[in-house]
Coordinates of C-alpha atoms in Angstrom, one line a residue:
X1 CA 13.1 8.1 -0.3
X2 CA 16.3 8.6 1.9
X3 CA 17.8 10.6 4.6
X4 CA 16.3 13.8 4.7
X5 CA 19.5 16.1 2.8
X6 CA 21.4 18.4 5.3
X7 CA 19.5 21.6 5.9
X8 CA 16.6 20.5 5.0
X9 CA 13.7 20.7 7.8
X10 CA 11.3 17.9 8.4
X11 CA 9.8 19.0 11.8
X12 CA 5.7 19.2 11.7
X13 CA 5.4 16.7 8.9
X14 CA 2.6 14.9 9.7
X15 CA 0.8 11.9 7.8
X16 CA -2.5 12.8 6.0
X17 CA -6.2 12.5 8.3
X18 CA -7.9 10.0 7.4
X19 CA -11.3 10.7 5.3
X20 CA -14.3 8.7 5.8
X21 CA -15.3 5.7 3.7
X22 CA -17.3 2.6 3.4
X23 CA -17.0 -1.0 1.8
X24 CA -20.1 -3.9 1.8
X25 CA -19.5 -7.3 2.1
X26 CA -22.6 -9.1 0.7
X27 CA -22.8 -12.9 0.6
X28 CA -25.4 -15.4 0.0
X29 CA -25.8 -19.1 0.5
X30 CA -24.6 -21.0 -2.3
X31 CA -24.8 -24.4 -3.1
X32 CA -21.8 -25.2 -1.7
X33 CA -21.5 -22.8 1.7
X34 CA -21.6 -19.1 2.0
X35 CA -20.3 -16.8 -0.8
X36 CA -19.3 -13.7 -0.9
X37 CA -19.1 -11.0 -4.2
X38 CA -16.0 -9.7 -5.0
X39 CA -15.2 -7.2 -8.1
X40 CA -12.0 -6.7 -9.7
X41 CA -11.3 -3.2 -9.4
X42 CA -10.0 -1.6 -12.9
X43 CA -5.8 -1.2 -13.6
X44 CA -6.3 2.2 -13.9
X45 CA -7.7 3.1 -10.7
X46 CA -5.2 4.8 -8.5
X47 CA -5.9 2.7 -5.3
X48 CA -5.3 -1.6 -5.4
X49 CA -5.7 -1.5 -9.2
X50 CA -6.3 -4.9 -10.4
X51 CA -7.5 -6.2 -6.7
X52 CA -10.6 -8.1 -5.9
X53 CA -12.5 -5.9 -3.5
X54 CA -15.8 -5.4 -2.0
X55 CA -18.1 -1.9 -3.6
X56 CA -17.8 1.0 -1.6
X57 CA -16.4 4.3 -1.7
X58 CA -15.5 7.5 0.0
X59 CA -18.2 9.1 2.1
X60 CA -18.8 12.9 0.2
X61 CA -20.6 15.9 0.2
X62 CA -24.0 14.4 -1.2
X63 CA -24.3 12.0 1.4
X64 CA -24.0 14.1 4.6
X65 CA -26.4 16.2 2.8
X66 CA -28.7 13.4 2.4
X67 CA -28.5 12.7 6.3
X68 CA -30.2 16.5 6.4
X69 CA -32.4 16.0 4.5
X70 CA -33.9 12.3 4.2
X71 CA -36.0 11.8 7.6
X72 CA -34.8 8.2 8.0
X73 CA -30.9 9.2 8.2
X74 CA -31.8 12.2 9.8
X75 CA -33.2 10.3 13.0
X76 CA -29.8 8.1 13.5
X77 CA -27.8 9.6 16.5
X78 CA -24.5 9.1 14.8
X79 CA -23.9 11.7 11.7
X80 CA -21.1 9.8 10.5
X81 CA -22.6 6.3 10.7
X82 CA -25.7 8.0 9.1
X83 CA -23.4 9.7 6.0
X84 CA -21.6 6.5 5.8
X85 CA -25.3 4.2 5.6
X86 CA -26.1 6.6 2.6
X87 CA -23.0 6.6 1.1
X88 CA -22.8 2.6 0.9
X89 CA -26.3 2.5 -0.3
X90 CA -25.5 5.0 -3.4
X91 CA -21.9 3.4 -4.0
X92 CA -24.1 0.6 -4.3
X93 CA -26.2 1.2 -7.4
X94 CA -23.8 2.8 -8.8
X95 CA -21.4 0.2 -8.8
X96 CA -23.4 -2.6 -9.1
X97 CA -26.8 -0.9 -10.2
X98 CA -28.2 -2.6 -7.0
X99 CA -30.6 -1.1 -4.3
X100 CA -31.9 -2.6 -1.5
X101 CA -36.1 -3.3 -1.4
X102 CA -38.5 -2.9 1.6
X103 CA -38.6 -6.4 2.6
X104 CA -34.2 -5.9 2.7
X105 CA -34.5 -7.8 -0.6
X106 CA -31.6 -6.5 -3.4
X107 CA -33.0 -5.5 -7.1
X108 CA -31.5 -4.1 -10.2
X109 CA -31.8 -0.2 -10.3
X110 CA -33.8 1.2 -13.7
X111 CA -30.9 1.8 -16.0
X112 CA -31.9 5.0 -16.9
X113 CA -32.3 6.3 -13.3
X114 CA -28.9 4.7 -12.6
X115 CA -27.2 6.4 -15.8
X116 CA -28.1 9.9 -14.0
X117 CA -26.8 8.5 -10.8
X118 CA -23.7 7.9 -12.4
X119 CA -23.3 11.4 -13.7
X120 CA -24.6 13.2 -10.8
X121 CA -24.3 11.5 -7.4
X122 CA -26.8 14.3 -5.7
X123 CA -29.5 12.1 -8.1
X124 CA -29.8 9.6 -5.9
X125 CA -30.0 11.7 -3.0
X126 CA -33.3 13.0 -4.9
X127 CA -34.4 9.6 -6.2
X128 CA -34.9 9.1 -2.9
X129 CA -36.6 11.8 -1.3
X130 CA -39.4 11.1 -4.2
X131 CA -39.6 7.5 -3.5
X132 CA -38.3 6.7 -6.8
X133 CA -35.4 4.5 -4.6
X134 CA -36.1 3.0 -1.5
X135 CA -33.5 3.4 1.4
X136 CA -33.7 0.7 4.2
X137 CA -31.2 2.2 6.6
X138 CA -30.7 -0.8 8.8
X139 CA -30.1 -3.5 5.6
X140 CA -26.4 -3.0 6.6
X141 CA -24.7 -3.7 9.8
X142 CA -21.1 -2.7 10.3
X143 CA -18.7 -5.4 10.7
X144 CA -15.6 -3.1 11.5
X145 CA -13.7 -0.7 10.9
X146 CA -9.7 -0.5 9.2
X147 CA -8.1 3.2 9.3
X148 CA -5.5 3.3 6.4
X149 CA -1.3 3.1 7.5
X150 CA -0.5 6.3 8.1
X151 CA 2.5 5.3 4.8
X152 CA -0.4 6.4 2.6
X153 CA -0.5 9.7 0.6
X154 CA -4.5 9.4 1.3
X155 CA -6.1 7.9 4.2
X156 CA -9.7 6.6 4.8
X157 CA -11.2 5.6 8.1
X158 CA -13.3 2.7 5.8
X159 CA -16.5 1.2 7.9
X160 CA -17.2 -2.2 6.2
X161 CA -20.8 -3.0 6.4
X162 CA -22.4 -6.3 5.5
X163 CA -25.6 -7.9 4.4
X164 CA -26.5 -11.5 3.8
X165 CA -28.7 -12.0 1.1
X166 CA -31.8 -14.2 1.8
X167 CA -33.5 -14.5 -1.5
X168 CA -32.0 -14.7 -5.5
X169 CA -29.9 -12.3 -5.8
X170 CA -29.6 -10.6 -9.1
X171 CA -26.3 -10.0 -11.6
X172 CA -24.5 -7.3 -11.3
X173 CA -24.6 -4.7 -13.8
X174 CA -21.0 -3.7 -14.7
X175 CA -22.0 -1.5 -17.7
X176 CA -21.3 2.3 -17.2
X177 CA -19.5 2.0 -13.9
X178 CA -15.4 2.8 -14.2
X179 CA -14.7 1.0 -11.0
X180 CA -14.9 -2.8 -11.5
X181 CA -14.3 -4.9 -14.8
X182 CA -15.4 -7.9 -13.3
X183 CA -17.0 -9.8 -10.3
X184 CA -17.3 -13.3 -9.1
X185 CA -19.0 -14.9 -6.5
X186 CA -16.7 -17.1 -4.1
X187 CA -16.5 -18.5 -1.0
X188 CA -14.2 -17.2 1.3
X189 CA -12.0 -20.2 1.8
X190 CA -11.5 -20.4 -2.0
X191 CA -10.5 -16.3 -2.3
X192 CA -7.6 -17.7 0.4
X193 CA -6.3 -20.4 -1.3
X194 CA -6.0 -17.9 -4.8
X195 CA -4.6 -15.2 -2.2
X196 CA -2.2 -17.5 -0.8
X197 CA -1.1 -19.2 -4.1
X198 CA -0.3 -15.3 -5.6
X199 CA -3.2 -15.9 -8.3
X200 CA -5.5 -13.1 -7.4
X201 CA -5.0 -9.6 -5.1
X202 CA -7.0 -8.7 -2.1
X203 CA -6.7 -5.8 0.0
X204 CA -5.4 -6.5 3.2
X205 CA -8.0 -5.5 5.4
X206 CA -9.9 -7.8 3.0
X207 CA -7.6 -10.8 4.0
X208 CA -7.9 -10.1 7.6
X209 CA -11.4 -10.1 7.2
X210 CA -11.6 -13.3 5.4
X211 CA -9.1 -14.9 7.9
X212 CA -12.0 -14.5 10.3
X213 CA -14.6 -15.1 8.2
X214 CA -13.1 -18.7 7.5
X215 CA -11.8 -19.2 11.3
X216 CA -15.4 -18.5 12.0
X217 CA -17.2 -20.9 10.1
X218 CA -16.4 -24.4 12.4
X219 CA -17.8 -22.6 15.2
X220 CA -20.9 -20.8 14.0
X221 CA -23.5 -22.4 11.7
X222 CA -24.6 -19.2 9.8
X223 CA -23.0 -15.6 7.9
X224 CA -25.1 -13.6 10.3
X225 CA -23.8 -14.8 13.0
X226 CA -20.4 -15.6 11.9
X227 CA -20.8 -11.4 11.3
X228 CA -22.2 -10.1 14.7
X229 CA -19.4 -12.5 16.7
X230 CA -16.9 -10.3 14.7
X231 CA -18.5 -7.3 15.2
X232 CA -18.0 -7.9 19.0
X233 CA -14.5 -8.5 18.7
X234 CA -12.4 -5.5 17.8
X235 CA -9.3 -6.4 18.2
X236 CA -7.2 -2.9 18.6
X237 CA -4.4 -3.5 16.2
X238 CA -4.3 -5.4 12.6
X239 CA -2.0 -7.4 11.2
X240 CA -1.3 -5.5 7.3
X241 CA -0.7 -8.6 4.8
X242 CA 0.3 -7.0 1.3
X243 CA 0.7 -10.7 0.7
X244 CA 1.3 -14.2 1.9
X245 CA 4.0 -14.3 4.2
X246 CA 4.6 -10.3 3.9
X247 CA 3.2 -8.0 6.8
X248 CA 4.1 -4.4 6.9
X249 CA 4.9 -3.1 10.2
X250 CA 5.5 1.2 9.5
X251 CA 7.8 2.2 11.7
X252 CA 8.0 6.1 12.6
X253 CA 11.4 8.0 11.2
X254 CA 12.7 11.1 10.5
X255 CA 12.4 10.3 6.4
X256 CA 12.1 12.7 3.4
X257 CA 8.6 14.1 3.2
X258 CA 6.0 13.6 2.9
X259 CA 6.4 9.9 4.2
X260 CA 6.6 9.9 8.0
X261 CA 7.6 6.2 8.8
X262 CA 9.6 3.7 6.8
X263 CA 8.0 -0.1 6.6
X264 CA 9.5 -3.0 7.9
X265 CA 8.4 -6.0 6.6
X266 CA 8.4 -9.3 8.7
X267 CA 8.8 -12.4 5.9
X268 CA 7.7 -15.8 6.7
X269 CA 4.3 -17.5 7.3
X270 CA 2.9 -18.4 10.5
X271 CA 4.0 -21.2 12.6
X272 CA 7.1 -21.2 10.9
X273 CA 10.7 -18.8 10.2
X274 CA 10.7 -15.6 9.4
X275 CA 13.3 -12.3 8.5
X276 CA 12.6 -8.7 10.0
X277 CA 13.7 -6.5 7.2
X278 CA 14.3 -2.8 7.8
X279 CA 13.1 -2.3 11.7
X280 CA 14.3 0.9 11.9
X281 CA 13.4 1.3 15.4
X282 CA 14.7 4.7 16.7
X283 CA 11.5 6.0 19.4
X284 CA 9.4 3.9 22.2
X285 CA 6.6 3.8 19.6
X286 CA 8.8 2.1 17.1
X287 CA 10.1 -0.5 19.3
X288 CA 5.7 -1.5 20.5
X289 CA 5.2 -1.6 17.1
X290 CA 7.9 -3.9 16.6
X291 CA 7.4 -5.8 19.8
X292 CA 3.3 -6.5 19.1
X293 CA 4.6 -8.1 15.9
X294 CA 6.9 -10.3 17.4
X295 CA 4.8 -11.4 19.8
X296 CA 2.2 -12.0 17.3
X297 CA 4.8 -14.3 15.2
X298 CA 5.6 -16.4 18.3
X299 CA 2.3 -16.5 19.6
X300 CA 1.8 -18.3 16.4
X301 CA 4.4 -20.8 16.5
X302 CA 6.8 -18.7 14.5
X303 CA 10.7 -18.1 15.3
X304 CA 12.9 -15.2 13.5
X305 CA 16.3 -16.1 12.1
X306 CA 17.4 -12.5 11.7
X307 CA 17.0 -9.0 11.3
X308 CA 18.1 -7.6 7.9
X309 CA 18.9 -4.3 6.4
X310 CA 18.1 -3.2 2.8
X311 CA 21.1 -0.2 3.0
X312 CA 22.6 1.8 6.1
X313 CA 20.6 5.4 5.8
X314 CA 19.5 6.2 9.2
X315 CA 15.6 5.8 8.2
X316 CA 16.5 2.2 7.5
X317 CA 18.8 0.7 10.2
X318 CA 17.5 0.3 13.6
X319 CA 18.7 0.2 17.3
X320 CA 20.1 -3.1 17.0
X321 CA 20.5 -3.2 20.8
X322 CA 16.9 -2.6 21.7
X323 CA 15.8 -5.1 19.0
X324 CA 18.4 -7.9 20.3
X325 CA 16.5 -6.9 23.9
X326 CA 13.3 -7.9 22.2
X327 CA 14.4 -11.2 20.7
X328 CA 18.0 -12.7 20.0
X329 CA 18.4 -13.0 16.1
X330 CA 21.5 -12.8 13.7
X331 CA 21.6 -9.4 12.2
X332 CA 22.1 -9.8 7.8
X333 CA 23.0 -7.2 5.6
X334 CA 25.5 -6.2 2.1
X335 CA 29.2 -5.8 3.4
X336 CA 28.6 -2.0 2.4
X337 CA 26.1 -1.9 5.1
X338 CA 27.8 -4.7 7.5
X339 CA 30.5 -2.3 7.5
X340 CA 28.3 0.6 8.8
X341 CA 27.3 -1.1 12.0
X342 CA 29.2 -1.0 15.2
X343 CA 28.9 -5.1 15.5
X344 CA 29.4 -5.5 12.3
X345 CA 26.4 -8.4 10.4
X346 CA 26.6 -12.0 11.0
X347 CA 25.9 -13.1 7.4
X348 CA 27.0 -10.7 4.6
X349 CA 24.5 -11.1 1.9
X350 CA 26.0 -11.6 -1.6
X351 CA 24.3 -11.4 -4.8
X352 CA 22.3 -14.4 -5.8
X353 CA 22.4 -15.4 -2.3
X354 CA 18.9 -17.9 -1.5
X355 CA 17.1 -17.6 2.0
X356 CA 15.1 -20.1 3.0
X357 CA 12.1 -20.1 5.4
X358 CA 11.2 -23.2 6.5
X359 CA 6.8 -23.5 7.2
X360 CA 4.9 -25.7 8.7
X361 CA 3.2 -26.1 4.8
X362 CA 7.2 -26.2 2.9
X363 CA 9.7 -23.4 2.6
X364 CA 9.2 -19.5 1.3
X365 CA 12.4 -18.9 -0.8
X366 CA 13.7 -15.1 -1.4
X367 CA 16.5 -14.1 -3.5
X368 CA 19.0 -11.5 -2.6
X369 CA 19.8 -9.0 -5.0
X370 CA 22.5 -6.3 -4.7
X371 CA 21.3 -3.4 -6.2
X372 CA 23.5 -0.1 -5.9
X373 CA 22.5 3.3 -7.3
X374 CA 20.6 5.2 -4.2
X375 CA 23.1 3.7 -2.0
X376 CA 26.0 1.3 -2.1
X377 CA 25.3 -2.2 -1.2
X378 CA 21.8 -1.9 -1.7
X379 CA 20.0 -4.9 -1.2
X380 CA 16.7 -6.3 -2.7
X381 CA 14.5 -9.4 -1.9
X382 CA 12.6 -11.3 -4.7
X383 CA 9.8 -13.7 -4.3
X384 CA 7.3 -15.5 -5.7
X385 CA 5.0 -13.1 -3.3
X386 CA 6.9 -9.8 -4.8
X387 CA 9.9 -7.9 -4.5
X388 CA 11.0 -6.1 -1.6
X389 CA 12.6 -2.8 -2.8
X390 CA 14.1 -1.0 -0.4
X391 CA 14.6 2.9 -1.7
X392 CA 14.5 1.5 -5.5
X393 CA 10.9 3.3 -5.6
X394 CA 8.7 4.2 -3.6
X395 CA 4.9 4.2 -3.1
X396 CA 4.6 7.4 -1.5
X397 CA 7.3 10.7 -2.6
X398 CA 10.2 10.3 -4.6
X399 CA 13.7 8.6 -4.5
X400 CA 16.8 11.0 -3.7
X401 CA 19.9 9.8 -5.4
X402 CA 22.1 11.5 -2.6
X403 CA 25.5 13.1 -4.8
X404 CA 27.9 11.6 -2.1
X405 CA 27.2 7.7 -2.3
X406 CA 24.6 7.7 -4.9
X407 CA 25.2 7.1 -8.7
X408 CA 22.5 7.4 -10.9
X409 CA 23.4 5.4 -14.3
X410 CA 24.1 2.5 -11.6
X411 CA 21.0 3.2 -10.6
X412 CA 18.7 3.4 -13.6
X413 CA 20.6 0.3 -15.0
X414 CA 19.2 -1.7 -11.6
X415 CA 15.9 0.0 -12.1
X416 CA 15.9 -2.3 -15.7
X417 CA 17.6 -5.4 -14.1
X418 CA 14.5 -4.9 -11.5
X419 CA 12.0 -4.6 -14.3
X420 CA 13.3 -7.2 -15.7
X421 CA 12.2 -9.9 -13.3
X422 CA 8.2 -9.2 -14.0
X423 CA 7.6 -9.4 -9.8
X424 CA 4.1 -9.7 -8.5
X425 CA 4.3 -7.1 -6.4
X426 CA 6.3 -4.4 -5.4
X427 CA 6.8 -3.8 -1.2
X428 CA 8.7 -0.5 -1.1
X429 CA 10.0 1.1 2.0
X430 CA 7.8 4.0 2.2
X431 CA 4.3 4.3 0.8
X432 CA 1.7 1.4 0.0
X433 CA 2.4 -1.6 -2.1
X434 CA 2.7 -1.4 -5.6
X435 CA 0.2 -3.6 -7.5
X436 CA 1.4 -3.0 -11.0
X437 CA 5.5 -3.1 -10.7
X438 CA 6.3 -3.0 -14.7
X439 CA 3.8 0.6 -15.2
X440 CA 5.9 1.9 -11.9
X441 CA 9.3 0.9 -12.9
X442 CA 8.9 2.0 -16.9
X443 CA 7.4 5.2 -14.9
X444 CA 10.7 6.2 -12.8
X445 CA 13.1 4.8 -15.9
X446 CA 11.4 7.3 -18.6
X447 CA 10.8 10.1 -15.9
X448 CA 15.0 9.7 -14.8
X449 CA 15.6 9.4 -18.5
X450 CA 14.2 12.5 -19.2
X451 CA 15.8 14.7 -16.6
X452 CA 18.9 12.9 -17.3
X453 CA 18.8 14.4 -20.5
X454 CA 17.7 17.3 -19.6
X455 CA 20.5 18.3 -17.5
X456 CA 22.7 17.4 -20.3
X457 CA 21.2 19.3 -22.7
X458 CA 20.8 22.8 -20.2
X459 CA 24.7 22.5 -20.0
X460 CA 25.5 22.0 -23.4
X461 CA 23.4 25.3 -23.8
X462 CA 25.8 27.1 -21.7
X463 CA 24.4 27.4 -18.2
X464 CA 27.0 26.5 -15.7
X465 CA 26.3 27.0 -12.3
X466 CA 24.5 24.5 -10.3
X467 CA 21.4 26.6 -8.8
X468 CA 20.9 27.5 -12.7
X469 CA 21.0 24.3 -14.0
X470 CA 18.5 23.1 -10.8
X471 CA 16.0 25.8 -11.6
X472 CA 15.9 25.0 -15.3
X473 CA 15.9 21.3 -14.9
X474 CA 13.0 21.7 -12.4
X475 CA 10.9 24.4 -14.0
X476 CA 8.4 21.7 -15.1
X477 CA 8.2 20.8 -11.1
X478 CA 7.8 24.4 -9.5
X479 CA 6.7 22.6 -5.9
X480 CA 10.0 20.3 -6.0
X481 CA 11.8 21.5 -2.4
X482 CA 14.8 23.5 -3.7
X483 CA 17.5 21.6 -1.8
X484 CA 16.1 17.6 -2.9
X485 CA 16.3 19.9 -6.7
X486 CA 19.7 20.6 -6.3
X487 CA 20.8 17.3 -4.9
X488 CA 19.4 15.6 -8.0
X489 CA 20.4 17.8 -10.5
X490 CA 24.2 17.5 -8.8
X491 CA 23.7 13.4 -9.0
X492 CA 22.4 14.0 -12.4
X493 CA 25.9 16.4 -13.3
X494 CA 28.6 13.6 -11.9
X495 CA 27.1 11.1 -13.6
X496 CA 27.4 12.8 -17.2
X497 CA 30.8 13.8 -15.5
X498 CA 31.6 10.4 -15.2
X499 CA 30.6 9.5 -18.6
X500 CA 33.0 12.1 -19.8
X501 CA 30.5 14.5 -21.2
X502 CA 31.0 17.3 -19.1
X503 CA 33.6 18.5 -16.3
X504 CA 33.0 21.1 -13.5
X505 CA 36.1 23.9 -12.7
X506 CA 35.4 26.0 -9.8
X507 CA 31.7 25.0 -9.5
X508 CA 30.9 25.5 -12.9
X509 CA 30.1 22.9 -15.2
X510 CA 30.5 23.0 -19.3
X511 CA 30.5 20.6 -22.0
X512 CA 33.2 18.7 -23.0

């Protein structure tokens, strides 16, 4: 991402609506305490691939059908909440080849019935109306609901519903399903402590959820009514932990589309120090969203040592005034970017440099990194929890290597030196985290590689001029907007210029 180029118009960009969903949080009584299933959801799933999630899925067109035309779904005053009771209980065999019996008992499916499930959803709309499936539409209860960030390219409004098994509950079956490799049942302090050591991945509604879930358990002596105490209490904004010690705060700005906002990440776990990185606060709603987090952080015991900047494009640096008004901090940043700001920084951050953040459980440690190529004095945080990227990718859109300050063999050799350091995650400035940082960097080094070349090898055929070379190099991406084309291409161009393979005379550019 980056400034939006000059001419360009971003006015009615808006982010996506959100779709409806549903997830089930099942848990039983083990012999230890209360567990709860969790499946690890497959790497090539587009969405938290390699996570440890609960089933569920997206609420489609064969389950608000169903709510037509099955009497018992039909009779619930709510369409939604009957589509989404439907849609849980298919996602539910065909996940886990589970259904749930009359006496609110779970069974394993027939695997035949289930194999046509799988390759026709509206099958178990009909196993049902002939009483080949039961459907007890009050086995779940909804715990609460999470609407995705509005950073995301899709959005769901997810309903997470959950059911405490009473009896044995059976294995699941895994075979035939694409969603899950693997499950486990665990209890919820024990999917924490992996969570918080960086051994396993949980979606961060899921943390929050757990975080109550184990909060819970001193005060109530059972699951069910651990559950209906959180159902009452809904609180109206959650925190979003893409890990320990990493909440994303989005932060509306006027960014290259189709990303609306640009995250700011506040480092450091609770009770103890913590860095604000990239609150580009330029609008009232930008500054609430800001000040609820702060708030949060001290209501926890926290304190913030500084606000830092990744780079000094206007959808990254904020309105250092208003956030000195909220709470006094240093303000950290490259020279390059220091240099940008009317007060100037009050540490420059070199390469190498080590910030420690001191916890009531030991210190957080993150690594600086200068990383130039989108901008000059780009900087990147590394941590056992991930890296924080900046514009180096992004999770939503593209990255615009602007032709003033931008150089893009700078930047593909940082892209490697990035690669290189095999991160946990990735926390990008604009889109979702990135679960699977090697497949998303060896992604943007082949795909830069290859229009690299490509614009070398369409002037070395003789075309010269600039909107020529544009349309040709982007003729395999007809929906690219023509002005982010041309200001690639032209980053592409000076680069090879600078490499002395070609020259430009009066806007025209040739081999040398």
């Amino acid at each position: 991402m980056s400034e939006p180029p000059r001419g360009m118009d971003i006015h009615g960009v808006e982010a996506r609506a959100a779709r409806p969903s549903a997830s089930l949080m099942l848990t039983r009584d083990g012999d230890e305490g209360v567990e709860l299933l969790l499946a690890r959801r497959v790497d090539e799933l587009p969405a938290f691939p390699g996570y440890w999630a609960f089933p569920g899925g997206g609420i489609g067109r064969v389950d608000r059908s169903a709510v037509e035309l099955i009497p018992s779904l039909a009779q619930m005053e709510d369409a939604v909440e009957a589509a989404t009771h439907a849609g849980m209980h298919r996602e539910l065999v065909e996940e886990l080849g589970f259904a749930v019996s009359e006496r609110g008992q779970l069974f394993r499916v027939n695997p035949a019935l289930r194999d046509r499930i799988l390759a026709d959803k509206s099958e178990w709309m009909k196993a049902v109306m002939s009483g080949d499936l039961p459907l007890q539409v009050d086995a779940f209860i909804e715990l609460t609901r999470r609407t995705t960030p509005e950073f995301a390219s899709m959005r769901f409004e997810n309903r997470f519903m959950f059911m405490h098994c009473t009896s044995e509950v059976p294995e699941p079956a895994l075979e035939g399903q694409t969603e899950f490799d693997e499950f486990r049942w665990i209890k919820p302090s024990i999917a924490l402590q992996e969570w918080y050591a960086n051994e396993i991945k949980i979606p961060p509604p899921i943390v929050t959820i757990l975080q109550e879930v184990v909060d819970l358990q001193s005060e109530f002596s059972s699951m069910q009514e651990i559950a209906d105490d959180i159902c009452l209490r809904q609180p109206p904004e959650r925190t979003i932990l893409f890990a320990p010690g990493v909440e994303c705060i989005p932060i509306p700005t006027a960014t290259l589309p189709p990303a609306t906002t640009t995250n700011s990440y506040l480092l450091g776990m609770a009770g103890g120090e913590h860095i604000l990185v990239d609150p580009a606060v330029r609008s009232e709603e930008g500054i609430a969203r800001i000040s609820r987090a702060l708030q949060r952080m001290s209501d926890s015991g926290g304190t913030l040592l500084a606000y830092l900047f990744t780079h000094r494009h206007m959808d990254h640096l904020g309105d250092i005034d208003a956030l000195l008004a909220l709470m006094p901090a240093e303000v950290w940043a490259s020279q390059e970017t220091a240099d940008a700001l009317a007060s100037g920084a009050s540490r420059i951050l070199l390469d190498g440099d080590i910030i420690v953040l001191k916890n009531p459980t030991g210190n957080s440690l993150w690594s600086a990194l200068i990383t130039p190529g989108h901008c000059p004095g780009h900087v990147c945080l590394n941590s056992d929890a991930g890296l924080v990227v900046g514009d180096m990718v992004a999770g939503i859109g593209t990255i615009l290597i602007p032709p003033a300050e931008g150089n893009m063999e700078v930047y593909l050799e940082q892209l490697q030196r990035l690669n290189n350091i095999n991160a946990h995650l990735l926390f990008p400035a604009h889109g979702p985290v990135l679960p699977l940082p090697q497949k998303v960097f060896n992604h943007y080094l082949k795909h830069r590689q290859i229009r690299h070349d490509k614009v070398l090898s369409i002037v070395e055929d003789g075309t010269s001029s600039l909107d020529d070379i544009a349309l040709l190099a982007y003729a395999d991406t007809p929906n690219a907007h023509p002005i982010l084309a041309r200001q690639q291409t032209l980053s592409h161009l000076l680069s090879w210029q600078r490499c002395s393979r070609i020259d430009s005379q009066d806007g025209l550019w040739s081999p040398l």
